[in-house]
Amino acid sequence: MRCLALVLAAVAAAPVLAQPAAPIPDYRARTPEQEVVYFVLPDRFENGDPANDKGGLKGDRLKTGFDPATKGFYHGGDLKGLTARLDYIQGLGASAIWVGPVLKNKAVQGPPGMESAGYHGYWITDFTQVDPHLGTNADFRALVDAAHARGMKVYMDIIVNHTADVIQYREVSKDGYPYRSKADYPFSRRGGVAGVPINPGFAGDADPSPGNWAKMTDPTFAYTPYVPKGEEKTKVPAWLNDPIWYHNRGNSTWKGESATYGDFVGLDDLATENPRVVAGMIEIYGNWIDSYGVDGFRIDTAKHVNPEFWRAFVPAMLERARAKGIPNFHIFGEVATGDFDPALQASWTRNAGLPANLDFAFMRAAIDATSGKAGTEELARLLEYDVLYEGGKAAALRLPTFLGNHDAGRFAYFLKEANPAIGADELLARDKLGHALMLTMRGVPVIYSGDEQGFAGHGGDQFARQDMFASKVAEYNDEALVGSTATTAQANFNPAHPLYRLIADLAHLRRATPALTDGASIVRAVSDKPGLFAVSRFDPTTGREVLLAFNTSTAPLTNRIAVNPASVAFTALAGQCPPVADAPGSVTLTLPPLGFAVCAAKN
């Protein structure tokens, strides 16, 4: 075991041969697959203006939402802080920033004793202005302009599925507001099939015509929705305050019909089948493109919206972007799952017309392989299933890949969960291996802020949303960080951290190597247990081969790997590579435990 620890320590310390990023004079010309994305929740990144910590509100935390010592409340990070740290993000090799939702939220919601704040941005009340806790619209413009001046892109995180929880129901049971289906509570009767007739002539929500929806005038088919006194004008634009534009069927069970029609844990679920809602959301988000020139949208809860909505919304947004001079506007949806299910992800590109989705299948396959929980077969199958996406394997190049996130949990957490007795050196080596996999395989790598500083957490959601600036949350500050003796009680913007260095090297290497951004993939070696995984990628212009090899086991390995017969000599871009092939079509590669190599053919 001591021998293994020494080898792992050597692997962890081994430098990656960084390559200079290829100069691209016009950042607008870069296609989505040529980006490396850094995802950040602004409230948890950097506090650039303490004057806005309470969002201009007065009172205790249940009024202002601000409590930096509690993980479910605002901590003080803002857009000025994010703008001030662009050097740090660009130094990591990121070329695009995915900014968590910045629009104005309901500051606090939840039943007594279970309140939390909208620090994450997913409880929107005003779709036209930045949340005052995060700054102003002018601050957002300054962020976008500053990023663009550096050749970096900015992606907005948007929500159309729901708003904040404002609408309430007159009926309540011991179970709260259970979902009431269209079969038991049709649009044509008030409060169930035995109720009085309402909405005469309404032909159901499958008919999108404005004439049909003009006959939907009474929203009391399932529950009796109402807006509490004092909140009648909470939402902006004003049309969002009318319950007629919502489903009003109670809380989702995440299954069947309720996945689309149910309230997301009480959040007001918009009737996105209604043409007024479609037009309203196109107007809202089209204005953010027109006014700020953002470069893409990440779409929250995309699978909880009917596919017909996306088939109208996506083309409208792409057209608005083209008119603004943004030809490579990147739209990607969240179709969340914990399973390895490429077919589910692909179905939303075909049925709903989403250009791309966050690649949850990659996350699952990468975690299973690099944690040692399984072999490398899922990684191979992932590439085989790329043909399922609308546009096939070329479209799969635009799928944002990630190892963990602010909802499911961080990558290091999953590694520790799979290996409870893991040592510090092995944990760092596995963490590096996972990032090497993500930064060299097909897709658009997404780095979740804090992962490059070894953040791990104790689970998902609030447990995975640590502060980058000095935290006051005891649960965060008790965590052991990967590759560092630091804690979250101090600011963590250390460019010397071993994970930061590795990610920076590989991100620059990726962006300088067309095979790693735009290249097709061929699986060369796979194992049914922890061991070898190898993939060749090819320069789309020259055809030059770049061989990627990963060892997911804790033992060194030496294997012959099939390559293109024309690839007779190699240059090491990362790790150790043989100078020449054994014979045309075959090369021998040796990898240390949990090691990797990136080998470029010289031809």
Coordinates of C-alpha atoms in Angstrom, one line a residue:
M1 CA 0.0 0.0 0.0
R2 CA 2.9 2.4 0.7
C3 CA 4.2 1.7 -2.8
L4 CA 0.9 2.5 -4.3
A5 CA 0.7 5.7 -2.2
L6 CA 4.1 6.8 -3.5
V7 CA 3.2 6.0 -7.1
L8 CA -0.1 8.0 -6.7
A9 CA 1.8 10.9 -5.2
A10 CA 4.1 10.9 -8.2
V11 CA 1.2 10.8 -10.6
A12 CA -0.4 13.7 -8.7
A13 CA 2.7 15.8 -9.0
A14 CA 3.5 15.0 -12.6
P15 CA 3.1 18.1 -14.8
V16 CA 0.9 18.2 -17.9
L17 CA 2.6 19.7 -20.9
A18 CA 0.4 22.8 -21.4
Q19 CA 0.0 24.2 -24.9
P20 CA -0.7 27.8 -25.7
A21 CA -4.3 28.5 -26.5
A22 CA -4.9 29.1 -30.2
P23 CA -5.6 32.7 -30.9
I24 CA -9.1 33.3 -32.1
P25 CA -9.6 36.9 -33.2
D26 CA -13.4 36.9 -32.9
Y27 CA -14.9 35.1 -29.9
R28 CA -18.3 35.1 -31.8
A29 CA -16.7 32.7 -34.4
R30 CA -16.0 30.0 -31.9
T31 CA -18.5 27.1 -32.0
P32 CA -19.9 25.7 -28.8
E33 CA -17.7 22.6 -28.8
Q34 CA -14.6 24.9 -28.8
E35 CA -15.4 26.3 -25.4
V36 CA -14.4 25.3 -21.9
V37 CA -17.2 26.4 -19.5
Y38 CA -16.9 27.5 -15.9
F39 CA -20.2 27.4 -14.0
V40 CA -20.8 29.7 -11.0
L41 CA -23.6 30.6 -8.6
P42 CA -22.9 34.3 -8.1
D43 CA -24.0 34.4 -4.5
R44 CA -21.4 31.8 -3.6
F45 CA -18.4 33.1 -5.6
E46 CA -17.2 36.6 -4.5
N47 CA -18.6 39.5 -2.6
G48 CA -17.7 42.6 -4.6
D49 CA -20.2 45.0 -2.9
P50 CA -21.3 44.3 0.7
A51 CA -23.8 47.2 0.4
N52 CA -26.1 44.9 -1.6
D53 CA -25.9 41.8 0.7
K54 CA -29.5 42.3 1.9
G55 CA -30.9 43.2 -1.5
G56 CA -32.1 46.6 -0.3
L57 CA -34.5 44.9 2.2
K58 CA -34.8 45.5 5.9
G59 CA -35.4 43.2 8.8
D60 CA -34.1 39.8 9.9
R61 CA -33.1 37.0 7.6
L62 CA -36.7 35.9 6.9
K63 CA -37.2 39.4 5.4
T64 CA -33.9 40.0 3.7
G65 CA -32.9 36.4 2.9
F66 CA -29.3 37.2 4.1
D67 CA -27.6 34.9 6.6
P68 CA -24.0 34.1 5.6
A69 CA -23.7 31.5 8.4
T70 CA -26.6 29.3 7.1
K71 CA -26.2 27.3 3.9
G72 CA -29.8 27.9 2.6
F73 CA -29.6 31.8 2.6
Y74 CA -27.9 34.5 0.7
H75 CA -24.2 34.8 1.5
G76 CA -23.3 38.1 -0.2
G77 CA -21.6 37.0 -3.5
D78 CA -22.6 39.3 -6.4
L79 CA -21.9 40.2 -10.0
K80 CA -19.3 42.8 -9.2
G81 CA -17.4 40.1 -7.3
L82 CA -17.6 37.8 -10.3
T83 CA -16.4 40.5 -12.7
A84 CA -13.5 41.2 -10.4
R85 CA -12.4 37.6 -10.6
L86 CA -12.4 37.1 -14.4
D87 CA -8.6 36.8 -14.3
Y88 CA -8.9 33.8 -12.0
I89 CA -11.5 32.1 -14.3
Q90 CA -9.6 32.9 -17.5
G91 CA -6.4 31.6 -15.9
L92 CA -8.1 28.3 -15.4
G93 CA -8.5 28.0 -19.1
A94 CA -12.2 28.7 -19.2
S95 CA -13.4 30.5 -22.3
A96 CA -17.1 30.8 -21.3
I97 CA -18.9 31.4 -18.0
W98 CA -22.3 29.8 -17.3
V99 CA -23.8 32.2 -14.7
G100 CA -26.4 30.8 -12.4
P101 CA -29.8 32.6 -12.6
V102 CA -29.4 36.3 -11.9
L103 CA -33.0 37.5 -12.2
K104 CA -34.9 38.9 -9.2
N105 CA -36.1 36.1 -6.8
K106 CA -38.6 35.9 -4.0
A107 CA -36.1 36.5 -1.1
V108 CA -37.5 33.8 1.3
Q109 CA -40.1 31.1 1.0
G110 CA -41.1 27.9 2.7
P111 CA -43.4 26.9 5.6
P112 CA -42.6 28.1 9.1
G113 CA -39.4 26.5 10.4
M114 CA -38.4 25.3 6.9
E115 CA -37.7 28.7 5.2
S116 CA -34.8 29.2 2.8
A117 CA -33.8 32.0 0.5
G118 CA -33.6 32.4 -3.3
Y119 CA -29.8 32.8 -3.3
H120 CA -29.6 30.1 -6.1
G121 CA -31.8 32.2 -8.5
Y122 CA -34.5 29.6 -9.4
W123 CA -37.4 31.4 -7.7
I124 CA -38.0 34.3 -10.1
T125 CA -40.5 37.0 -9.5
D126 CA -39.2 39.7 -11.9
F127 CA -37.9 38.4 -15.3
T128 CA -36.7 41.9 -16.3
Q129 CA -34.2 42.8 -13.6
V130 CA -31.2 41.4 -11.8
D131 CA -31.8 40.3 -8.2
P132 CA -30.8 43.2 -6.0
H133 CA -28.8 40.8 -3.8
L134 CA -26.6 40.2 -6.8
G135 CA -26.4 43.8 -8.1
T136 CA -28.1 45.7 -10.9
N137 CA -28.8 45.3 -14.6
A138 CA -25.9 47.7 -15.1
D139 CA -23.7 45.2 -13.2
F140 CA -24.8 42.4 -15.4
R141 CA -24.0 44.5 -18.5
A142 CA -20.5 45.3 -17.0
L143 CA -19.9 41.5 -16.5
V144 CA -20.9 40.6 -20.1
D145 CA -18.8 43.5 -21.5
A146 CA -15.8 42.6 -19.4
A147 CA -16.0 39.0 -20.4
H148 CA -16.4 39.9 -24.1
A149 CA -13.4 42.2 -23.9
R150 CA -11.3 39.2 -22.9
G151 CA -12.8 37.0 -25.6
M152 CA -14.9 35.1 -23.1
K153 CA -18.6 34.2 -23.5
V154 CA -21.4 34.4 -21.0
Y155 CA -24.2 31.9 -20.8
M156 CA -27.4 32.8 -18.8
D157 CA -29.2 30.2 -16.7
I158 CA -32.9 30.6 -17.5
I159 CA -36.2 29.3 -16.2
V160 CA -39.5 29.0 -18.1
N161 CA -41.1 26.1 -16.3
H162 CA -42.1 28.0 -13.2
T163 CA -41.9 31.2 -11.1
A164 CA -41.5 31.7 -7.4
D165 CA -44.2 30.3 -5.1
V166 CA -46.8 33.1 -5.0
I167 CA -50.1 31.4 -6.0
Q168 CA -51.8 29.5 -3.2
Y169 CA -54.8 27.1 -3.2
R170 CA -58.0 27.5 -1.2
E171 CA -58.1 23.7 -0.7
V172 CA -55.5 22.1 1.5
S173 CA -55.3 18.6 3.1
K174 CA -53.0 16.9 5.6
D175 CA -50.8 16.0 2.6
G176 CA -50.6 19.6 1.4
Y177 CA -51.5 20.0 -2.3
P178 CA -51.3 16.5 -3.9
Y179 CA -51.3 16.4 -7.7
R180 CA -54.8 16.4 -9.3
S181 CA -54.8 14.8 -12.8
K182 CA -56.5 15.9 -16.0
A183 CA -58.6 12.7 -15.9
D184 CA -59.9 13.3 -12.4
Y185 CA -60.0 17.1 -12.7
P186 CA -60.7 17.9 -16.4
F187 CA -60.5 21.5 -17.7
S188 CA -64.3 21.3 -18.3
R189 CA -65.5 21.0 -14.7
R190 CA -64.8 22.9 -11.5
G191 CA -63.2 20.8 -8.8
G192 CA -63.6 17.4 -10.5
V193 CA -65.8 15.5 -12.9
A194 CA -68.9 16.1 -10.8
G195 CA -68.4 19.9 -10.6
V196 CA -70.2 22.6 -12.5
P197 CA -69.3 23.1 -16.2
I198 CA -66.6 25.7 -16.9
N199 CA -64.5 26.8 -19.9
P200 CA -67.2 25.9 -22.5
G201 CA -65.8 25.1 -25.9
F202 CA -62.2 24.7 -24.7
A203 CA -60.8 21.8 -26.8
G204 CA -58.0 20.9 -24.4
D205 CA -54.4 22.1 -24.2
A206 CA -53.2 20.0 -27.2
D207 CA -54.8 22.7 -29.4
P208 CA -52.3 25.6 -29.4
S209 CA -54.5 28.0 -31.3
P210 CA -55.2 31.4 -29.6
G211 CA -58.9 31.0 -30.4
N212 CA -59.0 27.8 -28.4
W213 CA -57.1 29.2 -25.5
A214 CA -59.4 32.3 -25.4
K215 CA -62.0 29.9 -24.1
M216 CA -59.9 29.0 -21.1
T217 CA -61.1 31.6 -18.6
D218 CA -61.6 29.7 -15.3
P219 CA -58.6 28.2 -13.6
T220 CA -60.6 26.4 -10.9
F221 CA -60.7 23.0 -12.6
A222 CA -58.4 21.3 -10.0
Y223 CA -57.8 23.7 -7.1
T224 CA -59.0 27.2 -6.4
P225 CA -55.9 29.3 -7.0
Y226 CA -55.5 32.8 -5.5
V227 CA -52.8 35.4 -5.0
P228 CA -52.3 36.4 -1.3
K229 CA -53.1 40.0 -0.4
G230 CA -50.1 42.2 -0.9
E231 CA -48.6 40.0 -3.6
E232 CA -50.9 40.9 -6.4
K233 CA -48.2 42.7 -8.3
T234 CA -45.2 40.7 -7.2
K235 CA -44.4 39.3 -10.6
V236 CA -43.0 41.2 -13.6
P237 CA -44.1 41.3 -16.4
A238 CA -47.6 42.0 -15.0
W239 CA -49.3 39.3 -16.9
L240 CA -47.5 36.7 -14.8
N241 CA -49.6 37.6 -11.8
D242 CA -52.8 36.0 -13.2
P243 CA -53.4 32.4 -12.1
I244 CA -55.0 31.7 -15.6
W245 CA -51.5 31.3 -17.0
Y246 CA -50.6 28.4 -14.7
H247 CA -51.4 24.7 -14.4
N248 CA -52.7 24.9 -10.8
R249 CA -52.8 21.2 -10.3
G250 CA -50.8 20.7 -7.1
N251 CA -47.3 19.3 -6.5
S252 CA -45.6 17.1 -9.0
T253 CA -44.8 13.5 -8.1
W254 CA -42.1 13.6 -10.8
K255 CA -43.8 10.8 -12.7
G256 CA -46.1 10.7 -15.7
E257 CA -48.4 13.6 -16.4
S258 CA -47.4 15.4 -13.2
A259 CA -43.8 15.8 -14.4
T260 CA -45.0 18.4 -16.8
Y261 CA -48.2 19.7 -15.1
G262 CA -47.3 19.6 -11.4
D263 CA -45.8 22.4 -9.3
F264 CA -42.0 21.9 -8.7
V265 CA -42.1 21.6 -4.9
G266 CA -44.7 24.3 -4.7
L267 CA -43.3 26.6 -7.4
D268 CA -46.0 28.1 -9.6
D269 CA -45.9 25.9 -12.8
L270 CA -46.6 27.9 -15.9
A271 CA -49.0 26.5 -18.5
T272 CA -46.4 26.4 -21.3
E273 CA -48.9 25.0 -23.7
N274 CA -50.7 28.3 -23.7
P275 CA -49.7 30.5 -26.7
R276 CA -49.7 33.6 -24.4
V277 CA -47.1 32.0 -22.2
V278 CA -45.0 30.9 -25.2
A279 CA -45.1 34.5 -26.6
G280 CA -44.4 36.0 -23.2
M281 CA -41.3 33.9 -22.6
I282 CA -40.0 34.5 -26.1
E283 CA -40.3 38.2 -25.4
I284 CA -38.7 38.1 -22.0
Y285 CA -35.6 36.1 -23.0
G286 CA -35.3 37.6 -26.4
N287 CA -34.9 41.0 -24.7
W288 CA -32.0 39.7 -22.7
I289 CA -30.3 38.7 -25.9
D290 CA -31.1 42.0 -27.6
S291 CA -30.1 44.1 -24.6
Y292 CA -27.0 42.3 -23.3
G293 CA -25.6 40.2 -26.1
V294 CA -25.4 37.0 -24.1
D295 CA -23.9 34.0 -25.9
G296 CA -26.2 31.2 -24.8
F297 CA -28.8 29.8 -22.4
R298 CA -28.7 26.9 -20.0
I299 CA -32.4 25.9 -19.5
D300 CA -33.4 24.8 -16.1
T301 CA -36.0 22.0 -15.6
A302 CA -36.3 21.6 -19.4
K303 CA -37.8 18.1 -19.1
H304 CA -40.7 19.5 -17.0
V305 CA -41.9 21.6 -20.0
N306 CA -43.9 20.3 -22.9
P307 CA -41.8 19.6 -26.0
E308 CA -44.0 21.8 -28.1
F309 CA -42.9 24.8 -26.2
W310 CA -39.3 24.2 -27.0
R311 CA -40.0 23.7 -30.7
A312 CA -41.3 27.3 -30.7
F313 CA -38.9 28.9 -28.2
V314 CA -35.6 27.5 -29.4
P315 CA -35.8 28.7 -33.1
A316 CA -37.0 32.1 -31.9
M317 CA -34.0 32.5 -29.6
L318 CA -31.6 31.4 -32.3
E319 CA -33.1 33.9 -34.7
R320 CA -32.9 36.7 -32.1
A321 CA -29.2 35.8 -31.5
R322 CA -28.4 35.8 -35.2
A323 CA -30.0 39.2 -35.6
K324 CA -27.8 40.4 -32.8
G325 CA -24.7 39.1 -34.6
I326 CA -24.3 35.9 -32.4
P327 CA -24.1 33.0 -34.9
N328 CA -23.0 30.3 -32.4
F329 CA -25.6 30.9 -29.6
H330 CA -25.4 27.8 -27.4
I331 CA -28.7 26.4 -26.0
F332 CA -28.6 23.4 -23.7
G333 CA -31.3 22.0 -21.5
E334 CA -31.4 20.2 -18.1
V335 CA -32.9 16.8 -18.5
A336 CA -31.9 15.6 -15.1
T337 CA -31.4 11.9 -14.1
G338 CA -29.1 9.9 -11.9
D339 CA -29.0 7.0 -14.4
F340 CA -26.8 6.2 -17.4
D341 CA -29.6 6.9 -19.9
P342 CA -28.3 8.5 -23.2
A343 CA -31.7 7.6 -24.8
L344 CA -33.5 9.9 -22.4
Q345 CA -31.1 12.8 -23.1
A346 CA -31.3 12.2 -26.9
S347 CA -35.1 12.0 -27.0
W348 CA -35.3 15.6 -25.9
T349 CA -33.1 16.7 -28.8
R350 CA -35.4 14.8 -31.2
N351 CA -38.9 15.3 -29.7
A352 CA -38.4 18.8 -28.3
G353 CA -35.8 20.2 -30.7
L354 CA -33.4 21.2 -27.9
P355 CA -30.0 21.7 -29.6
A356 CA -28.1 20.0 -26.7
N357 CA -28.6 18.8 -23.1
L358 CA -26.4 18.6 -20.1
D359 CA -24.7 15.2 -20.5
F360 CA -25.9 13.4 -17.4
A361 CA -25.0 10.1 -19.0
F362 CA -21.3 11.2 -19.2
M363 CA -21.5 12.2 -15.5
R364 CA -22.7 8.7 -14.5
A365 CA -20.2 6.9 -16.7
A366 CA -17.3 9.0 -15.6
I367 CA -18.1 8.6 -11.9
D368 CA -18.6 4.9 -12.2
A369 CA -15.3 4.4 -14.0
T370 CA -13.0 6.8 -12.2
S371 CA -14.2 5.9 -8.8
G372 CA -13.4 2.2 -9.5
K373 CA -17.0 1.3 -9.0
A374 CA -17.2 -0.3 -12.4
G375 CA -15.1 -0.9 -15.5
T376 CA -15.0 1.4 -18.5
E377 CA -17.7 -0.1 -20.6
E378 CA -20.2 2.7 -19.9
L379 CA -17.7 5.2 -21.4
A380 CA -17.5 3.2 -24.5
R381 CA -21.3 2.8 -24.8
L382 CA -21.7 6.5 -24.2
L383 CA -19.9 7.2 -27.5
E384 CA -21.8 4.4 -29.3
Y385 CA -25.1 6.0 -28.3
D386 CA -24.1 9.4 -29.7
V387 CA -25.9 8.4 -32.9
L388 CA -29.2 8.8 -31.1
Y389 CA -29.0 12.6 -30.8
E390 CA -30.7 14.7 -33.4
G391 CA -27.7 15.4 -35.8
G392 CA -25.9 12.3 -34.7
K393 CA -22.3 12.2 -33.5
A394 CA -21.6 15.7 -34.7
A395 CA -24.3 17.0 -32.5
A396 CA -22.9 15.1 -29.5
L397 CA -19.8 17.3 -29.7
R398 CA -22.0 20.1 -28.3
L399 CA -23.2 18.3 -25.2
P400 CA -21.9 19.9 -22.0
T401 CA -20.1 17.3 -20.0
F402 CA -19.7 17.5 -16.3
L403 CA -18.5 15.5 -13.3
G404 CA -20.9 16.9 -10.6
N405 CA -23.0 19.9 -10.0
H406 CA -24.9 22.2 -7.6
D407 CA -27.9 19.8 -7.5
A408 CA -26.6 16.3 -7.5
G409 CA -23.3 16.9 -5.6
R410 CA -19.6 17.4 -6.4
F411 CA -17.4 14.9 -8.1
A412 CA -15.1 14.5 -5.1
Y413 CA -18.1 13.6 -3.0
F414 CA -19.0 10.8 -5.3
L415 CA -15.4 9.5 -5.3
K416 CA -15.4 9.4 -1.5
E417 CA -18.9 7.9 -1.4
A418 CA -17.7 5.0 -3.6
N419 CA -14.4 4.7 -1.6
P420 CA -15.1 5.5 2.1
A421 CA -11.6 4.6 3.2
I422 CA -9.8 6.4 0.4
G423 CA -6.6 8.1 1.2
A424 CA -5.7 11.7 0.3
D425 CA -3.3 10.8 -2.5
E426 CA -5.6 8.4 -4.1
L427 CA -8.5 10.8 -3.9
L428 CA -6.5 13.5 -5.6
A429 CA -5.3 11.1 -8.3
R430 CA -8.9 9.9 -9.0
D431 CA -10.1 13.5 -9.1
K432 CA -7.4 14.4 -11.6
L433 CA -8.2 11.4 -13.7
G434 CA -11.9 12.4 -13.9
H435 CA -11.0 15.9 -15.0
A436 CA -8.5 14.6 -17.6
L437 CA -11.3 12.4 -19.0
M438 CA -13.8 15.3 -19.2
L439 CA -11.3 17.7 -20.7
T440 CA -10.1 15.4 -23.5
M441 CA -13.3 13.5 -24.5
R442 CA -16.0 14.7 -26.8
G443 CA -18.4 17.3 -25.5
V444 CA -18.1 20.7 -23.9
P445 CA -16.3 20.5 -20.5
V446 CA -18.1 22.3 -17.6
I447 CA -16.1 23.0 -14.5
Y448 CA -18.2 23.7 -11.4
S449 CA -16.7 26.5 -9.4
G450 CA -14.8 25.1 -6.4
D451 CA -14.0 21.8 -7.9
E452 CA -10.6 23.2 -9.0
Q453 CA -10.0 24.0 -5.4
G454 CA -10.8 20.6 -4.1
F455 CA -14.3 21.2 -2.8
A456 CA -16.2 18.0 -2.0
G457 CA -19.2 18.6 0.3
H458 CA -21.4 16.0 2.0
G459 CA -24.1 15.5 -0.6
G460 CA -26.2 17.4 -3.1
D461 CA -28.1 20.7 -3.2
Q462 CA -27.2 23.0 -0.3
F463 CA -24.3 20.6 0.7
A464 CA -22.7 21.2 -2.7
R465 CA -22.9 25.0 -2.8
Q466 CA -19.9 26.2 -0.9
D467 CA -18.5 29.7 -0.9
M468 CA -15.4 30.5 -2.8
F469 CA -14.8 33.6 -0.6
A470 CA -14.3 33.1 3.1
S471 CA -17.3 31.2 4.4
K472 CA -19.1 31.5 7.7
V473 CA -21.0 28.2 7.3
A474 CA -19.7 25.7 9.9
E475 CA -20.8 22.7 7.8
Y476 CA -18.7 23.9 4.9
N477 CA -15.7 24.9 7.0
D478 CA -15.5 21.4 8.5
E479 CA -15.0 19.8 5.1
A480 CA -11.6 18.4 4.1
L481 CA -10.6 19.7 0.7
V482 CA -9.0 17.6 -1.9
G483 CA -5.3 18.3 -2.6
S484 CA -5.1 21.1 0.0
T485 CA -4.9 21.7 3.7
A486 CA -7.0 24.8 3.3
T487 CA -10.7 25.1 4.4
T488 CA -13.6 27.1 3.1
A489 CA -13.2 29.4 6.1
Q490 CA -10.7 31.2 3.9
A491 CA -11.0 32.4 0.4
N492 CA -10.1 29.7 -2.2
F493 CA -8.8 31.3 -5.3
N494 CA -5.4 29.6 -5.3
P495 CA -3.9 29.2 -8.8
A496 CA -1.2 26.9 -7.4
H497 CA -3.8 24.3 -6.3
P498 CA -2.9 21.0 -8.0
L499 CA -6.4 20.6 -9.5
Y500 CA -6.4 24.2 -10.7
R501 CA -3.0 23.6 -12.4
L502 CA -4.1 20.4 -14.0
I503 CA -7.4 21.8 -15.3
A504 CA -5.7 24.9 -16.6
D505 CA -3.1 22.9 -18.5
L506 CA -5.6 20.5 -20.0
A507 CA -8.1 23.3 -20.8
H508 CA -5.4 25.2 -22.8
L509 CA -4.3 21.9 -24.4
R510 CA -7.8 21.2 -25.4
R511 CA -8.5 24.6 -27.0
A512 CA -5.2 24.4 -28.9
T513 CA -5.9 20.9 -30.3
P514 CA -8.7 20.7 -32.9
A515 CA -9.0 17.0 -32.5
L516 CA -10.0 17.5 -28.8
T517 CA -12.7 20.1 -29.6
D518 CA -14.1 19.1 -33.0
G519 CA -12.7 15.6 -33.6
A520 CA -14.5 12.3 -34.2
S521 CA -13.9 9.5 -31.7
I522 CA -13.1 5.8 -32.0
V523 CA -12.9 3.6 -29.0
R524 CA -9.7 1.7 -29.0
A525 CA -9.7 -0.2 -25.7
V526 CA -12.2 -1.0 -22.9
S527 CA -12.3 -3.1 -19.8
D528 CA -15.1 -4.8 -17.9
K529 CA -13.3 -4.0 -14.7
P530 CA -11.2 -1.1 -13.6
G531 CA -8.4 -0.8 -16.1
L532 CA -7.7 0.6 -19.5
F533 CA -9.9 2.9 -21.5
A534 CA -8.5 4.3 -24.8
V535 CA -10.0 6.5 -27.4
S536 CA -8.6 8.0 -30.6
R537 CA -9.8 11.5 -31.7
F538 CA -9.0 13.0 -35.1
D539 CA -8.2 16.5 -36.3
P540 CA -11.2 17.4 -38.5
T541 CA -8.9 19.1 -41.1
T542 CA -5.7 17.1 -41.2
G543 CA -7.0 13.8 -39.9
R544 CA -4.1 13.6 -37.4
E545 CA -4.8 11.1 -34.6
V546 CA -4.6 12.0 -31.0
L547 CA -4.7 8.9 -28.7
L548 CA -6.3 9.3 -25.2
A549 CA -5.6 6.6 -22.7
F550 CA -6.7 6.3 -19.1
N551 CA -6.0 3.7 -16.3
T552 CA -8.9 3.5 -13.8
S553 CA -7.2 0.8 -11.8
T554 CA -4.7 1.2 -8.9
A555 CA -2.1 -1.0 -10.6
P556 CA 0.2 0.0 -13.4
L557 CA -0.6 -1.5 -16.8
T558 CA 1.1 -2.0 -20.2
N559 CA -1.1 -2.7 -23.2
R560 CA -0.9 -2.7 -27.0
I561 CA -3.5 -0.4 -28.5
A562 CA -4.7 -0.3 -32.0
V563 CA -4.1 3.0 -33.8
N564 CA -4.3 4.3 -37.4
P565 CA -1.6 2.6 -39.5
A566 CA -0.4 6.0 -40.5
S567 CA 0.3 6.9 -36.9
V568 CA 3.9 5.7 -36.6
A569 CA 5.4 8.3 -34.3
F570 CA 4.0 10.2 -31.3
T571 CA 4.5 13.3 -29.3
A572 CA 3.4 13.4 -25.7
L573 CA 0.9 16.2 -25.0
A574 CA 0.3 14.9 -21.5
G575 CA 1.7 11.9 -19.6
Q576 CA 4.2 9.5 -21.1
C577 CA 3.8 8.3 -24.7
P578 CA 5.9 5.9 -26.8
P579 CA 8.0 7.7 -29.4
V580 CA 7.2 5.2 -32.1
A581 CA 4.6 2.5 -32.9
D582 CA 5.4 -1.2 -32.6
A583 CA 4.2 -1.7 -36.1
P584 CA 1.8 0.2 -38.4
G585 CA -1.5 0.0 -36.6
S586 CA -0.2 -0.9 -33.1
V587 CA 1.4 0.9 -30.2
T588 CA 2.4 -0.2 -26.7
L589 CA 1.4 2.2 -23.9
T590 CA 2.4 2.0 -20.2
L591 CA 0.3 3.9 -17.7
P592 CA 0.8 4.3 -13.9
P593 CA -2.0 3.6 -11.5
L594 CA -4.8 6.1 -12.1
G595 CA -2.7 7.7 -14.8
F596 CA -3.5 9.0 -18.2
A597 CA -1.8 10.0 -21.4
V598 CA -2.5 12.2 -24.5
C599 CA -0.4 11.1 -27.4
A600 CA -0.5 13.0 -30.8
A601 CA 0.6 11.3 -33.9
K602 CA 3.3 13.3 -35.8
N603 CA 2.1 12.6 -39.3

